[in-house]
Amino acid sequence: MQFRKSGLLLAAGVLAVTALTGCSGNNDSQGSPAAPQSQNAAEAGIVDLEVWGTNIGYQPVTKGSKLYEFYKEKLGVGVINPYVEWNGGTNYLNQLNLKIAANEMPDLFVPQQGLEDSLAKNGAIADLTELLPEYAPNVWKVIPEEIWNVVKANDPTGQGRIYYIPNVVEYGRYAGLIRQDWLDKLGLKMPKTQDEYVKVLEAFRDQDPNGNGQKDEIPTGGREQARWMDHLFAMYGVAMFEGYPEWDMYDGELTYSAVTPNMRAALEFIAKLYKQGLIDKESLLNSKDKWDGKIQADKVGNYFHWVEQGNLIFENMYKNTGVKAEFSVLPIPEVKGYKGFYTMKKIASPLWVLKNNKDEEKLMATLKLLNNMYDKNNWKDLFLGVEGMHYTMKDGKAVKLPDDKSTQENQILNPATSVSTLDFTIDLFNSTVSEDSKWAIDQVTRNMQDAQQYAKVIAGDGMPASVYDGYPDINNRTLYAEYASKIIIGQYPIEKFDEFVEKWNKSGGEEVTKRAREWYSKVQQ
């Protein structure tokens, strides 16, 4: 694959030569490539790329593995995806930072917590402004122009350039999910008000809905740093995304939800639930695996997560316990004086950044990979994966196999989950479902549709992490996590919330708020 260097440089605008080197030839204990490309692969024009992103426990994609061969055939590029523990993104970010510090940046990767801003300023990731239209037109076309305009507005260099490919979601993905079968067993109606919701939680705690004769039910709960309890904040109109406070309009101005009276009221309510034993006592200690394990052990009555990933929970619970649970979307309980919603972000986060590779062949191979990945004709095949591993053929129809992390390689490239519509995603599920898993997929598709009535796009959608520059503790929500956690478990009285707001403002919150409102004014023009 040969390209004239002058033409590439012209297309790229500025492709600074960096000290960062490719890492596809380095050994890695987690399964990244250990050897240079074989002579046969080189002769075939196949370039191997190291790709990092979300992996919640699946097998790595290694050179010559089944998924590697599938991607090579379908996309024309070799894809290596080493196993890096995700753990909500925390472990992943730590390992990614270590790779970058060692001059072993992956060729294509998912950034976290604003990492792309510093990398763009340092010239470590590629300027995609001219590269995408010319070398990856499928990416350019599939993402709406108004979203590209937000990405340009977020350029940390202030030049209106494009440094990342955004994660575009055109429907609400999140909601509280509640055990409909437990409600039915106990003769309870779906709660509509907060008082009714509390009574349901009390019944889940006291009336043995899982029927094992033990008082082991957990009415609801969440995870570390007061995360993944968004359904409890939602009823107070608190903009939250995966347990992180977000920016929305309060009293007519863009405001960080963590410092609003809405948040104060929500924390006061959640602390009462905790005191009454209606929230998992280990909520602030639960890792993802631990919390998922409790749900899949038939113990949790209500949890919050991606609605479209519910089948993974449902099928694993059936595998673990023999229970075919039925979950429904929890309507946001009404609280007088508040308008509740589940947060929706069309631009969920930066999805992909490219290493500013001094190896021209690798840079062009990365663009080729992206262009083919975003070709809609490939989306269903990428969703299905490898026959015999991720799906099987039955009566002439491709059907997805049950989730099995011990045997299935990580489907790191699946644009159908990152640039898609509700109808397209539901069609993918329905057109590839097996008879054995239809009961779970039917719930998922119904719940996906039900969740839309509670989804609201927040005003801070697409805000860049650069508004937090110079204030890492605010960006990392350090102060919020401390006060929220201590208020919830009763270590702090609710009156301490006012102290938190004062500290937040004095430690940089006022400046961050100013920047956020300036950004909002710019994108509204």
Short mmCIF file of C-alpha atoms in Angstrom, two decimals:
data_model
loop_
_atom_site.label_atom_id
_atom_site.label_comp_id
_atom_site.label_asym_id
_atom_site.label_seq_id
_atom_site.Cartn_x
_atom_site.Cartn_y
_atom_site.Cartn_z
CA MET A 1 0.00 0.00 0.00
CA GLN A 2 1.93 3.02 -1.25
CA PHE A 3 0.95 6.69 -0.89
CA ARG A 4 3.00 9.70 -1.88
CA LYS A 5 4.26 11.26 1.32
CA SER A 6 3.73 14.79 0.11
CA GLY A 7 0.10 14.03 -0.71
CA LEU A 8 -0.46 12.50 2.71
CA LEU A 9 1.08 15.47 4.47
CA LEU A 10 -1.06 17.83 2.43
CA ALA A 11 -4.20 15.87 3.29
CA ALA A 12 -3.32 15.73 6.94
CA GLY A 13 -2.56 19.41 7.22
CA VAL A 14 0.12 18.91 9.83
CA LEU A 15 1.37 15.42 10.64
CA ALA A 16 4.03 16.14 13.22
CA VAL A 17 6.73 13.54 13.59
CA THR A 18 6.50 12.41 17.18
CA ALA A 19 8.75 10.41 19.44
CA LEU A 20 6.00 7.84 19.83
CA THR A 21 6.64 4.56 18.09
CA GLY A 22 4.31 1.78 17.02
CA CYS A 23 3.79 -1.07 19.45
CA SER A 24 2.72 -3.89 17.16
CA GLY A 25 6.12 -5.48 17.44
CA ASN A 26 6.29 -5.47 21.25
CA ASN A 27 5.70 -8.38 23.57
CA ASP A 28 2.75 -8.09 25.92
CA SER A 29 1.77 -10.54 28.64
CA GLN A 30 -1.93 -9.96 27.97
CA GLY A 31 -1.84 -11.22 24.41
CA SER A 32 -0.74 -8.29 22.24
CA PRO A 33 1.36 -9.08 19.14
CA ALA A 34 4.68 -10.69 19.91
CA ALA A 35 6.21 -11.11 16.47
CA PRO A 36 6.59 -8.99 13.33
CA GLN A 37 4.16 -9.61 10.51
CA SER A 38 4.82 -12.81 8.64
CA GLN A 39 6.19 -12.64 5.13
CA ASN A 40 2.92 -13.97 3.74
CA ALA A 41 0.90 -11.29 5.52
CA ALA A 42 3.26 -8.58 4.32
CA GLU A 43 3.02 -9.89 0.75
CA ALA A 44 -0.76 -9.78 0.98
CA GLY A 45 -0.60 -6.14 2.02
CA ILE A 46 -2.00 -6.84 5.50
CA VAL A 47 -0.91 -4.40 8.18
CA ASP A 48 -1.39 -5.32 11.83
CA LEU A 49 -2.78 -2.63 14.15
CA GLU A 50 -3.09 -2.60 17.91
CA VAL A 51 -6.55 -1.47 18.97
CA TRP A 52 -7.59 -0.71 22.55
CA GLY A 53 -11.11 -0.26 23.88
CA THR A 54 -13.77 -1.68 26.14
CA ASN A 55 -13.41 -5.31 27.19
CA ILE A 56 -15.58 -6.51 30.06
CA GLY A 57 -13.98 -9.94 30.37
CA TYR A 58 -13.88 -11.46 26.88
CA GLN A 59 -10.86 -13.16 25.33
CA PRO A 60 -8.25 -10.99 23.60
CA VAL A 61 -7.90 -10.82 19.83
CA THR A 62 -4.45 -12.18 19.04
CA LYS A 63 -2.55 -12.60 15.79
CA GLY A 64 -3.95 -15.54 13.87
CA SER A 65 -6.97 -15.99 16.18
CA LYS A 66 -10.43 -16.52 14.71
CA LEU A 67 -11.60 -12.96 15.19
CA TYR A 68 -8.27 -11.64 13.89
CA GLU A 69 -8.78 -13.66 10.69
CA PHE A 70 -12.40 -12.47 10.44
CA TYR A 71 -11.39 -8.80 10.74
CA LYS A 72 -8.54 -9.32 8.26
CA GLU A 73 -10.93 -10.79 5.69
CA LYS A 74 -13.77 -8.33 6.29
CA LEU A 75 -11.79 -5.12 6.82
CA GLY A 76 -8.50 -5.78 5.07
CA VAL A 77 -6.44 -5.03 8.19
CA GLY A 78 -5.04 -7.19 11.00
CA VAL A 79 -6.52 -6.21 14.36
CA ILE A 80 -4.80 -7.01 17.65
CA ASN A 81 -6.85 -6.29 20.79
CA PRO A 82 -4.99 -7.27 23.98
CA TYR A 83 -6.97 -7.93 27.12
CA VAL A 84 -6.97 -4.87 29.36
CA GLU A 85 -9.27 -4.99 32.36
CA TRP A 86 -11.99 -2.38 31.96
CA ASN A 87 -13.46 -1.95 35.48
CA GLY A 88 -15.56 1.05 34.57
CA GLY A 89 -12.67 2.51 32.59
CA THR A 90 -10.41 3.11 35.60
CA ASN A 91 -8.00 0.20 35.13
CA TYR A 92 -8.09 0.68 31.38
CA LEU A 93 -7.05 4.34 31.65
CA ASN A 94 -4.21 3.48 34.02
CA GLN A 95 -2.84 0.85 31.64
CA LEU A 96 -3.30 3.13 28.63
CA ASN A 97 -1.33 5.89 30.35
CA LEU A 98 1.48 3.43 31.06
CA LYS A 99 1.59 2.40 27.39
CA ILE A 100 1.70 6.00 26.24
CA ALA A 101 4.41 6.88 28.76
CA ALA A 102 6.46 3.95 27.42
CA ASN A 103 6.13 5.30 23.83
CA GLU A 104 3.93 2.31 22.93
CA MET A 105 0.69 4.08 22.10
CA PRO A 106 -1.90 1.83 20.38
CA ASP A 107 -2.64 2.66 16.74
CA LEU A 108 -6.35 3.15 17.41
CA PHE A 109 -7.93 3.47 20.85
CA VAL A 110 -10.79 4.71 22.99
CA PRO A 111 -9.65 7.69 25.11
CA GLN A 112 -10.94 8.28 28.63
CA GLN A 113 -11.54 11.30 30.86
CA GLY A 114 -10.31 13.92 28.41
CA LEU A 115 -7.02 12.20 27.62
CA GLU A 116 -7.50 13.11 23.97
CA ASP A 117 -7.13 16.82 24.77
CA SER A 118 -3.57 16.61 26.08
CA LEU A 119 -2.61 14.18 23.32
CA ALA A 120 -3.96 16.55 20.66
CA LYS A 121 -2.07 19.50 22.13
CA ASN A 122 1.14 17.46 22.12
CA GLY A 123 0.67 16.30 18.52
CA ALA A 124 0.47 12.66 19.64
CA ILE A 125 -2.84 11.89 17.90
CA ALA A 126 -3.69 12.56 14.27
CA ASP A 127 -5.52 15.63 13.02
CA LEU A 128 -8.43 14.02 11.19
CA THR A 129 -9.97 17.13 9.63
CA GLU A 130 -8.78 16.42 6.08
CA LEU A 131 -7.89 12.76 6.53
CA LEU A 132 -11.43 11.49 7.18
CA PRO A 133 -13.17 12.98 4.11
CA GLU A 134 -10.42 11.71 1.82
CA TYR A 135 -9.38 8.37 3.29
CA ALA A 136 -12.34 7.35 5.48
CA PRO A 137 -15.39 8.88 3.77
CA ASN A 138 -17.77 6.34 5.33
CA VAL A 139 -16.95 7.74 8.78
CA TRP A 140 -17.36 11.27 7.52
CA LYS A 141 -20.77 10.61 5.95
CA VAL A 142 -22.38 8.52 8.68
CA ILE A 143 -21.91 11.14 11.43
CA PRO A 144 -24.18 14.21 11.03
CA GLU A 145 -22.60 17.56 10.20
CA GLU A 146 -23.97 19.22 13.35
CA ILE A 147 -22.11 16.68 15.47
CA TRP A 148 -18.87 17.25 13.57
CA ASN A 149 -19.39 20.96 14.31
CA VAL A 150 -19.49 20.19 18.05
CA VAL A 151 -16.30 18.12 17.71
CA LYS A 152 -14.62 21.07 16.00
CA ALA A 153 -15.83 23.41 18.74
CA ASN A 154 -14.20 21.04 21.24
CA ASP A 155 -10.74 21.24 19.62
CA PRO A 156 -8.39 21.85 22.57
CA THR A 157 -5.97 23.71 20.29
CA GLY A 158 -8.66 26.28 19.53
CA GLN A 159 -8.28 25.89 15.75
CA GLY A 160 -11.56 24.10 15.02
CA ARG A 161 -9.86 20.85 14.01
CA ILE A 162 -11.11 17.26 14.42
CA TYR A 163 -9.06 15.01 16.70
CA TYR A 164 -11.55 12.28 17.58
CA ILE A 165 -14.43 10.28 16.15
CA PRO A 166 -17.45 10.73 18.42
CA ASN A 167 -19.72 8.08 19.82
CA VAL A 168 -23.12 8.99 18.35
CA VAL A 169 -26.28 7.62 19.93
CA GLU A 170 -29.62 8.68 18.53
CA TYR A 171 -31.79 7.16 21.24
CA GLY A 172 -31.90 6.80 25.01
CA ARG A 173 -29.84 3.82 26.10
CA TYR A 174 -30.25 3.99 29.87
CA ALA A 175 -33.02 3.30 32.36
CA GLY A 176 -33.79 1.74 35.68
CA LEU A 177 -34.85 -1.90 35.27
CA ILE A 178 -37.14 -3.53 37.83
CA ARG A 179 -38.11 -7.16 38.42
CA GLN A 180 -41.57 -7.38 36.89
CA ASP A 181 -41.85 -11.02 38.01
CA TRP A 182 -41.23 -9.97 41.63
CA LEU A 183 -43.92 -7.29 41.38
CA ASP A 184 -46.36 -9.84 39.99
CA LYS A 185 -45.51 -12.45 42.62
CA LEU A 186 -46.10 -9.96 45.45
CA GLY A 187 -49.25 -8.52 43.87
CA LEU A 188 -47.72 -5.08 43.44
CA LYS A 189 -48.37 -2.53 40.73
CA MET A 190 -45.59 -0.74 38.91
CA PRO A 191 -44.76 2.26 41.13
CA LYS A 192 -45.57 5.68 39.72
CA THR A 193 -44.78 7.93 42.67
CA GLN A 194 -41.82 8.03 45.02
CA ASP A 195 -43.94 6.79 47.94
CA GLU A 196 -45.12 3.83 45.87
CA TYR A 197 -41.54 3.12 44.83
CA VAL A 198 -40.36 3.03 48.46
CA LYS A 199 -43.18 0.61 49.35
CA VAL A 200 -42.05 -1.66 46.50
CA LEU A 201 -38.47 -1.61 47.79
CA GLU A 202 -39.72 -2.48 51.28
CA ALA A 203 -41.68 -5.42 49.87
CA PHE A 204 -38.63 -6.62 47.96
CA ARG A 205 -36.64 -6.47 51.20
CA ASP A 206 -39.19 -8.17 53.44
CA GLN A 207 -41.39 -10.56 51.44
CA ASP A 208 -38.88 -13.02 49.93
CA PRO A 209 -39.72 -12.43 46.25
CA ASN A 210 -36.97 -14.79 45.06
CA GLY A 211 -38.63 -17.54 47.11
CA ASN A 212 -35.54 -19.11 48.65
CA GLY A 213 -36.70 -18.70 52.26
CA GLN A 214 -33.85 -16.32 53.07
CA LYS A 215 -33.86 -12.59 53.59
CA ASP A 216 -31.12 -12.06 51.00
CA GLU A 217 -32.90 -9.78 48.55
CA ILE A 218 -31.33 -6.42 47.69
CA PRO A 219 -34.07 -3.94 46.74
CA THR A 220 -31.71 -1.71 44.73
CA GLY A 221 -28.13 -0.42 44.79
CA GLY A 222 -25.14 0.59 42.73
CA ARG A 223 -21.38 0.68 42.56
CA GLU A 224 -18.26 2.45 43.77
CA GLN A 225 -18.19 6.26 43.97
CA ALA A 226 -21.99 6.34 44.18
CA ARG A 227 -22.16 5.32 40.52
CA TRP A 228 -24.79 3.47 38.49
CA MET A 229 -27.65 4.58 40.76
CA ASP A 230 -28.88 7.14 38.24
CA HIS A 231 -32.49 6.00 38.63
CA LEU A 232 -32.48 7.36 42.19
CA PHE A 233 -31.17 10.74 41.08
CA ALA A 234 -33.35 10.86 37.96
CA MET A 235 -36.59 11.46 39.85
CA TYR A 236 -35.16 14.76 41.09
CA GLY A 237 -34.15 15.94 37.61
CA VAL A 238 -30.45 15.44 38.28
CA ALA A 239 -28.46 15.07 35.07
CA MET A 240 -26.33 11.96 35.64
CA PHE A 241 -24.50 9.78 33.13
CA GLU A 242 -23.34 6.37 34.35
CA GLY A 243 -23.18 7.81 37.85
CA TYR A 244 -21.27 10.95 36.90
CA PRO A 245 -22.92 14.37 37.44
CA GLU A 246 -23.42 16.23 34.18
CA TRP A 247 -24.27 19.73 32.95
CA ASP A 248 -27.84 20.82 32.21
CA MET A 249 -30.08 23.86 32.48
CA TYR A 250 -31.06 24.81 36.03
CA ASP A 251 -32.81 28.12 36.73
CA GLY A 252 -32.16 29.11 33.12
CA GLU A 253 -28.38 28.63 33.18
CA LEU A 254 -26.04 25.79 32.31
CA THR A 255 -25.02 24.36 35.69
CA TYR A 256 -23.16 21.35 37.01
CA SER A 257 -25.86 19.09 38.43
CA ALA A 258 -23.73 18.06 41.42
CA VAL A 259 -24.06 21.53 43.02
CA THR A 260 -27.79 22.07 42.48
CA PRO A 261 -30.62 21.90 45.04
CA ASN A 262 -31.85 18.93 42.98
CA MET A 263 -28.72 17.00 43.93
CA ARG A 264 -29.10 17.93 47.58
CA ALA A 265 -32.65 16.59 47.63
CA ALA A 266 -31.62 13.41 45.81
CA LEU A 267 -28.77 12.66 48.22
CA GLU A 268 -31.07 13.24 51.20
CA PHE A 269 -33.55 10.73 49.78
CA ILE A 270 -30.88 8.14 48.93
CA ALA A 271 -29.41 8.44 52.44
CA LYS A 272 -32.84 7.58 53.88
CA LEU A 273 -33.04 4.51 51.65
CA TYR A 274 -29.60 3.43 52.79
CA LYS A 275 -30.48 3.86 56.45
CA GLN A 276 -33.63 1.76 55.97
CA GLY A 277 -31.76 -1.09 54.31
CA LEU A 278 -33.38 -0.47 50.94
CA ILE A 279 -30.04 0.00 49.15
CA ASP A 280 -27.27 -2.58 49.05
CA LYS A 281 -25.04 -1.83 52.04
CA GLU A 282 -22.03 -2.60 49.83
CA SER A 283 -23.07 -0.22 47.07
CA LEU A 284 -20.08 2.04 47.59
CA LEU A 285 -17.74 -0.98 47.55
CA ASN A 286 -19.20 -2.88 44.61
CA SER A 287 -16.99 -3.30 41.56
CA LYS A 288 -18.77 -3.91 38.27
CA ASP A 289 -18.22 -7.66 38.52
CA LYS A 290 -19.45 -7.79 42.11
CA TRP A 291 -22.61 -5.80 41.40
CA ASP A 292 -23.35 -7.74 38.21
CA GLY A 293 -22.84 -10.95 40.19
CA LYS A 294 -25.49 -9.95 42.73
CA ILE A 295 -27.98 -9.13 39.99
CA GLN A 296 -27.25 -12.40 38.20
CA ALA A 297 -27.64 -14.34 41.47
CA ASP A 298 -31.37 -13.49 41.55
CA LYS A 299 -30.99 -11.09 44.47
CA VAL A 300 -31.53 -7.57 43.10
CA GLY A 301 -34.95 -6.07 42.47
CA ASN A 302 -33.99 -2.89 40.66
CA TYR A 303 -30.80 -1.75 38.94
CA PHE A 304 -29.66 0.87 36.43
CA HIS A 305 -27.72 0.24 33.23
CA TRP A 306 -27.76 0.07 29.42
CA VAL A 307 -31.17 -1.29 28.52
CA GLU A 308 -29.86 -2.88 25.33
CA GLN A 309 -27.34 -4.99 27.24
CA GLY A 310 -30.00 -6.49 29.47
CA ASN A 311 -29.90 -9.85 27.71
CA LEU A 312 -26.36 -10.41 29.03
CA ILE A 313 -27.68 -10.06 32.59
CA PHE A 314 -30.84 -12.08 31.95
CA GLU A 315 -29.12 -14.98 30.22
CA ASN A 316 -26.32 -15.18 32.80
CA MET A 317 -28.90 -15.20 35.60
CA TYR A 318 -30.70 -18.07 33.92
CA LYS A 319 -27.40 -19.91 33.49
CA ASN A 320 -26.47 -19.33 37.16
CA THR A 321 -29.83 -19.87 38.85
CA GLY A 322 -32.27 -21.41 36.39
CA VAL A 323 -34.52 -18.34 36.79
CA LYS A 324 -35.90 -16.69 33.67
CA ALA A 325 -36.35 -13.28 35.23
CA GLU A 326 -38.61 -10.67 33.72
CA PHE A 327 -37.49 -7.05 33.89
CA SER A 328 -39.41 -3.92 32.89
CA VAL A 329 -38.33 -0.29 32.60
CA LEU A 330 -38.94 1.56 35.86
CA PRO A 331 -41.05 4.65 35.10
CA ILE A 332 -39.39 7.60 36.81
CA PRO A 333 -41.22 7.93 40.15
CA GLU A 334 -42.96 11.27 40.47
CA VAL A 335 -41.65 13.67 43.09
CA LYS A 336 -43.61 16.88 43.69
CA GLY A 337 -41.72 19.93 42.50
CA TYR A 338 -39.32 18.03 40.21
CA LYS A 339 -39.38 16.84 36.61
CA GLY A 340 -37.51 13.59 36.29
CA PHE A 341 -35.67 12.11 33.32
CA TYR A 342 -33.02 9.59 32.33
CA THR A 343 -30.02 11.38 30.85
CA MET A 344 -29.42 11.00 27.13
CA LYS A 345 -26.28 12.15 25.34
CA LYS A 346 -26.24 11.95 21.56
CA ILE A 347 -22.50 12.56 21.66
CA ALA A 348 -21.81 10.13 24.46
CA SER A 349 -18.03 10.50 24.43
CA PRO A 350 -15.01 10.53 22.14
CA LEU A 351 -14.95 7.03 20.70
CA TRP A 352 -11.78 6.67 18.62
CA VAL A 353 -8.51 8.54 18.29
CA LEU A 354 -5.65 7.64 15.96
CA LYS A 355 -2.01 7.60 16.85
CA ASN A 356 -0.19 10.28 14.87
CA ASN A 357 1.88 7.53 13.35
CA LYS A 358 5.21 8.39 11.71
CA ASP A 359 4.80 5.00 10.00
CA GLU A 360 2.75 6.19 7.02
CA GLU A 361 1.65 2.67 6.11
CA LYS A 362 0.18 2.13 9.57
CA LEU A 363 -1.64 5.47 9.54
CA MET A 364 -3.21 4.70 6.19
CA ALA A 365 -4.10 1.18 7.34
CA THR A 366 -5.86 2.67 10.36
CA LEU A 367 -7.91 4.95 8.13
CA LYS A 368 -8.71 1.97 5.89
CA LEU A 369 -9.88 0.03 8.95
CA LEU A 370 -12.17 2.87 10.00
CA ASN A 371 -13.57 3.36 6.51
CA ASN A 372 -14.45 -0.32 6.16
CA MET A 373 -15.75 -0.55 9.73
CA TYR A 374 -18.16 2.34 9.12
CA ASP A 375 -19.42 0.88 5.83
CA LYS A 376 -23.04 0.09 6.69
CA ASN A 377 -22.87 -2.99 4.47
CA ASN A 378 -20.47 -4.50 7.03
CA TRP A 379 -22.41 -3.61 10.18
CA LYS A 380 -24.45 -6.77 10.47
CA ASP A 381 -21.41 -8.98 9.88
CA LEU A 382 -19.43 -7.06 12.52
CA PHE A 383 -22.35 -7.40 14.91
CA LEU A 384 -22.53 -11.17 14.32
CA GLY A 385 -18.79 -11.83 14.62
CA VAL A 386 -17.25 -15.25 14.05
CA GLU A 387 -19.45 -18.20 13.12
CA GLY A 388 -19.22 -20.89 15.79
CA MET A 389 -17.89 -18.43 18.35
CA HIS A 390 -20.34 -15.51 18.38
CA TYR A 391 -23.15 -16.89 16.22
CA THR A 392 -24.34 -20.03 14.52
CA MET A 393 -26.45 -20.84 11.47
CA LYS A 394 -29.82 -22.41 12.14
CA ASP A 395 -32.38 -23.12 9.42
CA GLY A 396 -30.52 -20.78 7.12
CA LYS A 397 -30.56 -17.93 9.66
CA ALA A 398 -27.62 -16.45 11.56
CA VAL A 399 -28.40 -16.42 15.30
CA LYS A 400 -26.26 -14.98 18.10
CA LEU A 401 -24.87 -17.50 20.58
CA PRO A 402 -25.26 -16.95 24.34
CA ASP A 403 -22.71 -14.72 26.01
CA ASP A 404 -19.61 -16.74 26.97
CA LYS A 405 -16.58 -14.78 28.10
CA SER A 406 -14.48 -17.93 28.50
CA THR A 407 -14.56 -18.73 24.77
CA GLN A 408 -15.62 -15.60 22.87
CA GLU A 409 -13.07 -13.08 21.64
CA ASN A 410 -13.83 -9.42 22.26
CA GLN A 411 -15.82 -7.82 19.42
CA ILE A 412 -13.92 -4.56 19.70
CA LEU A 413 -15.17 -3.27 16.34
CA ASN A 414 -18.94 -2.96 16.34
CA PRO A 415 -20.10 0.38 14.89
CA ALA A 416 -23.73 -0.70 15.17
CA THR A 417 -23.54 0.16 18.88
CA SER A 418 -21.78 3.49 18.39
CA VAL A 419 -23.51 5.07 15.37
CA SER A 420 -27.02 3.74 15.12
CA THR A 421 -30.72 4.35 15.46
CA LEU A 422 -33.19 2.61 17.71
CA ASP A 423 -34.92 0.85 14.80
CA PHE A 424 -31.64 -0.41 13.33
CA THR A 425 -30.43 -1.77 16.67
CA ILE A 426 -33.71 -3.51 17.39
CA ASP A 427 -33.69 -5.00 13.89
CA LEU A 428 -30.19 -6.38 14.51
CA PHE A 429 -31.37 -8.07 17.69
CA ASN A 430 -34.54 -9.49 16.16
CA SER A 431 -32.88 -10.71 12.95
CA THR A 432 -30.16 -12.65 14.78
CA VAL A 433 -31.97 -14.00 17.84
CA SER A 434 -32.12 -17.73 18.58
CA GLU A 435 -35.17 -19.51 19.92
CA ASP A 436 -33.29 -20.21 23.14
CA SER A 437 -32.58 -16.53 23.81
CA LYS A 438 -35.72 -15.02 22.30
CA TRP A 439 -37.30 -14.61 25.74
CA ALA A 440 -34.41 -12.33 26.79
CA ILE A 441 -34.16 -10.37 23.53
CA ASP A 442 -37.92 -9.77 23.53
CA GLN A 443 -37.54 -8.08 26.92
CA VAL A 444 -34.60 -6.04 25.70
CA THR A 445 -36.32 -4.70 22.59
CA ARG A 446 -39.52 -3.92 24.50
CA ASN A 447 -37.56 -2.13 27.22
CA MET A 448 -35.51 -0.19 24.67
CA GLN A 449 -38.71 1.19 23.21
CA ASP A 450 -40.24 1.91 26.63
CA ALA A 451 -37.12 3.79 27.80
CA GLN A 452 -37.47 6.45 25.11
CA GLN A 453 -40.34 8.23 26.83
CA TYR A 454 -38.10 9.04 29.81
CA ALA A 455 -34.94 10.03 27.90
CA LYS A 456 -33.87 13.68 27.65
CA VAL A 457 -30.86 15.11 25.85
CA ILE A 458 -29.04 17.34 28.32
CA ALA A 459 -27.72 20.80 27.50
CA GLY A 460 -24.13 19.77 28.24
CA ASP A 461 -24.17 17.06 25.58
CA GLY A 462 -20.77 17.00 23.87
CA MET A 463 -19.00 19.31 26.32
CA PRO A 464 -15.23 18.84 26.05
CA ALA A 465 -13.09 17.82 28.99
CA SER A 466 -10.96 20.90 28.30
CA VAL A 467 -13.32 22.97 30.46
CA TYR A 468 -11.63 21.22 33.40
CA ASP A 469 -8.07 22.07 32.36
CA GLY A 470 -6.04 22.92 35.45
CA TYR A 471 -8.65 21.41 37.77
CA PRO A 472 -8.08 17.64 37.71
CA ASP A 473 -9.93 17.00 40.98
CA ILE A 474 -13.09 18.55 39.55
CA ASN A 475 -12.67 16.59 36.32
CA ASN A 476 -12.25 13.39 38.35
CA ARG A 477 -15.21 14.28 40.58
CA THR A 478 -13.02 13.68 43.65
CA LEU A 479 -14.82 16.11 45.95
CA TYR A 480 -18.27 15.05 44.75
CA ALA A 481 -17.57 11.35 45.26
CA GLU A 482 -16.30 11.99 48.79
CA TYR A 483 -19.27 14.07 49.95
CA ALA A 484 -21.93 12.07 48.11
CA SER A 485 -20.63 8.78 49.53
CA LYS A 486 -20.41 10.06 53.09
CA ILE A 487 -23.87 11.65 52.95
CA ILE A 488 -25.40 8.45 51.58
CA ILE A 489 -23.97 6.20 54.32
CA GLY A 490 -24.83 8.71 57.04
CA GLN A 491 -21.28 9.70 57.94
CA TYR A 492 -22.15 13.27 56.97
CA PRO A 493 -25.50 15.00 57.61
CA ILE A 494 -27.22 16.46 54.56
CA GLU A 495 -26.25 19.94 55.76
CA LYS A 496 -22.68 19.10 54.71
CA PHE A 497 -23.86 19.41 51.11
CA ASP A 498 -23.66 23.20 51.39
CA GLU A 499 -20.02 22.87 52.48
CA PHE A 500 -19.35 20.73 49.42
CA VAL A 501 -20.83 23.35 47.08
CA GLU A 502 -18.73 26.08 48.67
CA LYS A 503 -15.53 24.01 48.41
CA TRP A 504 -16.32 23.01 44.83
CA ASN A 505 -16.74 26.62 43.75
CA LYS A 506 -13.60 27.79 45.52
CA SER A 507 -11.47 24.92 44.20
CA GLY A 508 -12.15 25.82 40.59
CA GLY A 509 -15.85 25.29 40.12
CA GLU A 510 -16.52 28.94 39.43
CA GLU A 511 -13.92 29.04 36.66
CA VAL A 512 -15.09 25.72 35.19
CA THR A 513 -18.69 26.97 35.20
CA LYS A 514 -17.60 30.12 33.35
CA ARG A 515 -15.84 28.03 30.71
CA ALA A 516 -18.79 25.64 30.39
CA ARG A 517 -21.21 28.50 29.80
CA GLU A 518 -18.88 30.07 27.24
CA TRP A 519 -18.72 26.72 25.42
CA TYR A 520 -22.52 26.42 25.52
CA SER A 521 -22.93 29.91 24.06
CA LYS A 522 -20.54 29.01 21.25
CA VAL A 523 -22.31 25.80 20.24
CA GLN A 524 -25.70 27.54 20.37
CA GLN A 525 -24.65 30.11 17.77
#
